[in-house]
């Protein structure tokens, strides 16, 4: 079997999901051939690749109000405009190269961890018969803009069944929707007691431990939270696990800083061993990305979440709070109040851990098993050598306009 995984660097979760899915598939079936493609970096121009990566991180990190304004504007767009959504420009820029790749690799399954890949599949199916089974995953606990443009996939995975009706209103059919959970690193489900984890990490076994984790490191609020945490813990004995990811500035600043009496810090750069660090924590401070929220739930660790969030992260926080697995804070005063509440009340922490039990899923493994059960794809005499990428783009563009006109007539517009 061959599986083509499509991803985009908008944050780090989509790439992490792609890498973990490859590992899971290969673990379950040593004969599977898996290829990961970052479609905008591979086939588009530098501008589109920059917008999806550095541009996205700049928007959510430095201009969250502007990001939210556009998010809510597009959230209000009618699903009937699915074929002319603003993301179509970036998709069209890479559509020819992607179609060539599909005919060269001939995958049995195409799996997308982000909507760009799922939109591309939907667009290609307007003019071509793609024999591969096409699957996409939603990595947030909400219905973000532009997923309505992905209705051409065969299956779409949901992090929770509670989103089913909302996606149906976006144009998906019920039989397309698979509420298996949000696919994250399966190691987060492995049991490791705190004492063992702290021994591995050379931490004090009996000291209250707070972990700070803010995704891939592009959100530069991590150091501000670290300073707020130091003030909140003044006069207390505690240890902090500071996960910096790719944020070299934050790592260096924490490394050079002076610590108050009674506070120890384990300063960590980019790591693939997040489950071990989570196992050592009593509380985790984070910003509620969909993947990190799911990983923390799987580990059963209480969350303390900043309310300085962009739109989809606020939805993730609302979900976590509604399930009793997270508390949130608006400022330094509230951070101190909530942290000391959790620090001094082990029964509260135990209650929050208990609340995670019905929410834990092994979605990565379940989805990988589903992928491996899909039938082989027959590409017949399709020849990648005959592909004219510019002509493919033109044809898809015409097909999108025709599909939009048809959709609008159907909806009486």
Coordinates of N, CA, C and O in Angstrom, one line a residue, residues 13 36 40 71 82 93 104 192-193 208 231 238 250 307 322 324 396:
X13 N 1.5 21.7 14.4 CA 0.7 20.6 14.7 C 0.5 19.7 13.4 O 0.4 18.5 13.5
X36 N 5.5 12.1 2.7 CA 4.9 13.3 3.2 C 5.3 14.5 2.3 O 6.5 14.6 2.0
X40 N 2.6 23.5 -0.2 CA 3.0 24.9 -0.5 C 4.5 25.1 -0.7 O 4.9 25.8 -1.6
X71 N -10.7 35.9 10.6 CA -11.2 34.6 11.0 C -12.7 34.7 11.1 O -13.5 33.9 10.4
X82 N -18.1 27.9 -1.3 CA -16.9 27.0 -1.1 C -15.9 26.9 -2.2 O -14.7 26.7 -1.9
X93 N -2.1 27.5 -7.0 CA -0.6 27.7 -7.3 C 0.1 26.4 -7.2 O 1.2 26.3 -7.7
X104 N 2.6 10.2 -10.3 CA 3.9 9.5 -10.2 C 3.9 8.5 -9.0 O 4.4 7.4 -9.2
X192 N 3.0 6.4 32.7 CA 4.3 6.5 33.4 C 4.0 7.4 34.6 O 3.6 8.5 34.5
X193 N 4.3 6.8 35.8 CA 4.0 7.6 37.0 C 5.0 8.8 37.1 O 6.1 8.8 36.5
X208 N 6.4 20.0 43.7 CA 5.4 20.4 42.8 C 6.0 20.9 41.4 O 6.9 21.7 41.4
X231 N 6.7 34.8 39.5 CA 6.1 35.7 40.5 C 5.0 35.0 41.3 O 4.9 35.2 42.5
X238 N 9.0 24.9 44.1 CA 8.5 24.2 42.9 C 9.5 24.1 41.9 O 10.6 24.6 42.0
X250 N 13.6 32.6 23.6 CA 13.1 32.2 24.9 C 14.0 31.3 25.6 O 14.2 31.5 26.8
X307 N -5.8 33.2 28.5 CA -6.9 33.6 27.7 C -6.5 34.5 26.5 O -7.3 35.0 25.8
X322 N -15.4 23.2 29.4 CA -16.7 22.6 29.6 C -16.6 21.1 30.0 O -17.6 20.6 30.6
X324 N -14.3 20.1 32.2 CA -13.7 20.1 33.5 C -12.3 19.7 33.6 O -11.8 19.2 34.6
X396 N -8.7 23.6 -13.7 CA -9.3 23.6 -12.4 C -10.0 25.0 -12.1 O -11.1 25.0 -11.5

